[in-house]
């Protein structure tokens, strides 16, 4: 029984970190490919390398510092952050699935980055614009991966596992991106966002509760129950919003 | 003073604050406020009133309610 509950918590952690890292990596890769194709690869890769180095330094400083924070405080703060972040993703995914928001914005992201780069001066040998755009894209999207890894990993006492799963996701998306060498529009981004939103909201609820000394029935086994509840809720919201959109179209 | 003359430490601090503002508040301030209210209410239930069962049920229910309010707001904005 203990083995089952521990592995269900770990499974949710692995899926949450993997999906979050994949989604953020797809967004970063879209920007990197737009920069590389438009302005050349040298400065683009320098920007990517600088961003990765900055992220590694950040993890090296913040990760060990978080381990010293009392567990209840850590659970409460991280749970609250994950709740806010998770509900934002879930909200966006529900709005997209019910047709109230455009579904895939990778094309738009790629085109707007290309337009921004083309309007800049012609590319010199050391292209500062390409460096800055690639750096910002990778650093900001990577920061969200770092936050997911640190918050989920430290709260579950599995920082190493979370970091390894994120690294696998990042390498996997990078390989796919290098092979197809264009923006990853075929990736089911909204379905992944829905999954991430549900998992982060579930983790946020669970840990905010733990931080407030709530006793979950079955301990860690409460986590998959929360995932199931939010999954059903998301589905009900999508059905309701689609139905209301259909009624509006019929009456107008 | 333009942005080039601003000391780098202020630019870094401003960027740090802006990142967290976008990350946590962004275009859904209602979700940010609602989450803080929910967590505050659950803290009262559990720590002050010692009501574990109520806190256990109220936490996911209130989160779903907050999500519903935010989605309703987005739907109304979409109709306009």
XYZ file of N, CA, C and O in Angstrom, chain A residues 76 80 83-85 87-88 90-91 94-95 100 140 143 147 205 209 212-217 230 233 237 241 244 248, chain B residues 19-20 23-25 28 30-32 35 39 42-43 46 52 55-56 59-60 63-64 67-68 70-71 74-75 78-79:
232
model
N 3.425 25.554 2.055
C 2.387 26.588 1.944
C 2.714 27.584 0.833
O 1.860 27.881 -0.017
N 0.797 27.616 -2.753
C 0.034 28.799 -3.190
C 0.503 29.252 -4.578
O -0.329 29.556 -5.448
N -0.767 26.805 -7.103
C -2.214 26.972 -7.313
C -2.499 28.102 -8.297
O -3.286 27.946 -9.240
N -1.835 29.244 -8.074
C -2.048 30.401 -8.964
C -1.598 30.049 -10.385
O -2.344 30.219 -11.355
N -0.383 29.529 -10.492
C 0.212 29.198 -11.793
C -0.611 28.116 -12.504
O -0.934 28.228 -13.692
N -3.794 27.234 -12.017
C -5.127 27.688 -12.442
C -5.050 28.600 -13.662
O -5.949 28.609 -14.496
N -3.949 29.383 -13.761
C -3.765 30.230 -14.962
C -3.669 29.352 -16.218
O -4.298 29.635 -17.240
N -4.679 26.186 -16.523
C -5.923 25.442 -16.706
C -6.984 26.337 -17.351
O -7.691 25.924 -18.266
N -7.048 27.577 -16.884
C -8.008 28.550 -17.422
C -7.765 28.755 -18.916
O -8.691 28.707 -19.720
N -8.735 25.634 -20.903
C -10.199 25.473 -21.001
C -10.758 26.466 -22.024
O -11.599 26.108 -22.863
N -10.277 27.712 -21.975
C -10.762 28.735 -22.924
C -10.434 28.328 -24.363
O -11.243 28.514 -25.269
N -13.034 29.772 -27.017
C -13.085 31.191 -26.636
C -11.740 31.885 -26.814
O -11.617 33.085 -26.627
N 13.751 33.241 -20.062
C 12.419 33.399 -19.454
C 11.626 32.096 -19.466
O 11.000 31.731 -18.471
N 13.296 29.768 -17.054
C 13.028 30.140 -15.660
C 11.748 29.450 -15.163
O 11.670 29.026 -14.003
N 11.500 26.990 -12.050
C 10.545 27.166 -10.950
C 9.753 25.872 -10.736
O 9.572 25.414 -9.603
N -3.010 22.493 -4.612
C -4.048 22.240 -3.595
C -3.486 21.343 -2.498
O -3.662 21.608 -1.303
N -2.579 22.668 1.276
C -3.269 21.972 2.374
C -2.290 21.412 3.391
O -2.465 21.582 4.599
N -0.929 23.975 5.573
C -1.905 24.456 6.562
C -2.333 23.333 7.508
O -3.348 23.443 8.176
N -1.566 22.234 7.518
C -1.781 21.085 8.441
C -3.087 20.332 8.184
O -3.666 19.756 9.102
N -3.570 20.372 6.939
C -4.742 19.548 6.596
C -4.277 18.095 6.515
O -3.225 17.806 5.953
N -5.066 17.180 7.087
C -4.733 15.754 6.995
C -5.506 15.158 5.817
O -6.722 14.964 5.906
N -4.803 14.865 4.721
C -5.462 14.295 3.546
C -5.732 12.814 3.808
O -4.807 12.107 4.235
N -6.956 12.327 3.548
C -7.216 10.897 3.752
C -6.323 10.070 2.820
O -6.281 10.333 1.620
N -10.065 17.610 -10.616
C -9.821 18.757 -11.511
C -10.000 18.387 -12.988
O -10.402 19.222 -13.796
N -13.719 18.496 -13.494
C -14.148 19.906 -13.461
C -13.793 20.599 -14.778
O -14.618 21.322 -15.363
N -16.416 22.279 -17.401
C -16.328 23.687 -17.836
C -16.301 23.772 -19.363
O -16.973 24.617 -19.959
N -19.096 25.698 -21.568
C -18.756 26.865 -22.393
C -19.038 26.608 -23.879
O -19.469 27.503 -24.590
N -22.800 26.887 -24.304
C -23.268 28.276 -24.254
C -22.875 29.014 -25.535
O -23.619 29.858 -26.032
N -25.517 30.711 -28.210
C -25.358 32.103 -28.649
C -25.352 32.208 -30.172
O -25.984 33.083 -30.755
N 9.025 40.203 -13.631
C 8.867 38.784 -13.947
C 7.853 38.139 -13.006
O 6.935 37.452 -13.453
N 8.003 38.370 -11.696
C 7.081 37.747 -10.736
C 5.674 38.306 -10.860
O 4.695 37.588 -10.654
N 4.288 36.628 -13.838
C 4.171 35.200 -13.537
C 2.953 34.915 -12.658
O 2.199 33.981 -12.912
N 2.750 35.725 -11.627
C 1.693 35.426 -10.654
C 0.394 36.202 -10.895
O -0.685 35.701 -10.594
N 0.497 37.412 -11.399
C -0.718 38.232 -11.579
C -1.103 38.257 -13.062
O -2.184 37.801 -13.432
N -4.646 37.876 -15.159
C -5.705 37.278 -14.335
C -5.524 37.659 -12.860
O -5.299 36.795 -12.005
N -7.716 38.412 -10.822
C -8.772 37.801 -9.995
C -8.347 36.440 -9.446
O -8.699 36.074 -8.321
N -7.561 35.678 -10.239
C -7.096 34.366 -9.776
C -6.076 34.533 -8.642
O -6.076 33.768 -7.675
N -5.230 35.537 -8.773
C -4.216 35.815 -7.744
C -4.904 36.174 -6.421
O -4.623 35.569 -5.378
N -6.968 33.199 -4.933
C -6.136 32.159 -4.312
C -5.691 32.591 -2.915
O -5.733 31.791 -1.973
N -6.685 30.596 0.462
C -5.653 30.095 1.399
C -5.848 30.726 2.785
O -5.754 30.035 3.811
N -8.849 29.009 4.441
C -8.501 27.637 4.862
C -7.599 27.675 6.106
O -7.735 26.845 7.009
N -6.720 28.677 6.160
C -5.865 28.831 7.348
C -6.731 29.091 8.584
O -6.486 28.523 9.654
N -8.548 25.738 9.503
C -7.707 24.655 10.027
C -6.965 25.058 11.305
O -6.971 24.303 12.279
N -10.729 20.390 10.366
C -9.998 19.718 9.291
C -10.916 19.296 8.146
O -10.611 19.513 6.975
N -12.001 22.243 6.044
C -10.869 22.739 5.264
C -10.575 21.808 4.089
O -10.311 22.259 2.966
N -10.635 20.510 4.359
C -10.348 19.478 3.347
C -11.285 19.584 2.140
O -10.868 19.471 0.986
N -11.147 23.570 0.410
C -9.983 23.988 -0.389
C -10.181 23.721 -1.894
O -10.136 24.669 -2.696
N -10.445 22.448 -2.322
C -10.648 22.259 -3.778
C -11.924 22.912 -4.295
O -11.943 23.422 -5.422
N -11.272 26.557 -4.846
C -10.377 26.729 -6.013
C -11.168 26.601 -7.313
O -10.968 27.371 -8.257
N -12.070 25.607 -7.352
C -12.924 25.429 -8.539
C -13.802 26.664 -8.729
O -13.976 27.156 -9.857
N -11.739 29.445 -10.181
C -11.502 29.179 -11.604
C -12.757 29.512 -12.419
O -12.673 30.133 -13.487
N -13.924 29.121 -11.890
C -15.195 29.389 -12.576
C -15.442 30.881 -12.733
O -15.871 31.346 -13.793
N -13.179 33.259 -12.817
C -12.226 33.790 -13.795
C -12.631 33.428 -15.225
O -12.530 34.250 -16.143
N -13.113 32.187 -15.396
C -13.563 31.759 -16.737
C -14.797 32.553 -17.168
O -14.916 32.953 -18.341
N -13.730 35.856 -18.361
C -13.145 35.774 -19.710
C -14.243 35.623 -20.765
O -14.159 36.211 -21.850
N -15.272 34.843 -20.435
C -16.370 34.630 -21.397
C -17.124 35.933 -21.660
O -17.452 36.259 -22.798
N -15.104 38.143 -23.793
C -15.097 37.622 -25.158
C -16.357 38.029 -25.923
O -16.310 38.322 -27.111
N -17.509 38.073 -25.205
C -18.778 38.438 -25.857
C -18.781 39.906 -26.272
O -19.403 40.291 -27.238
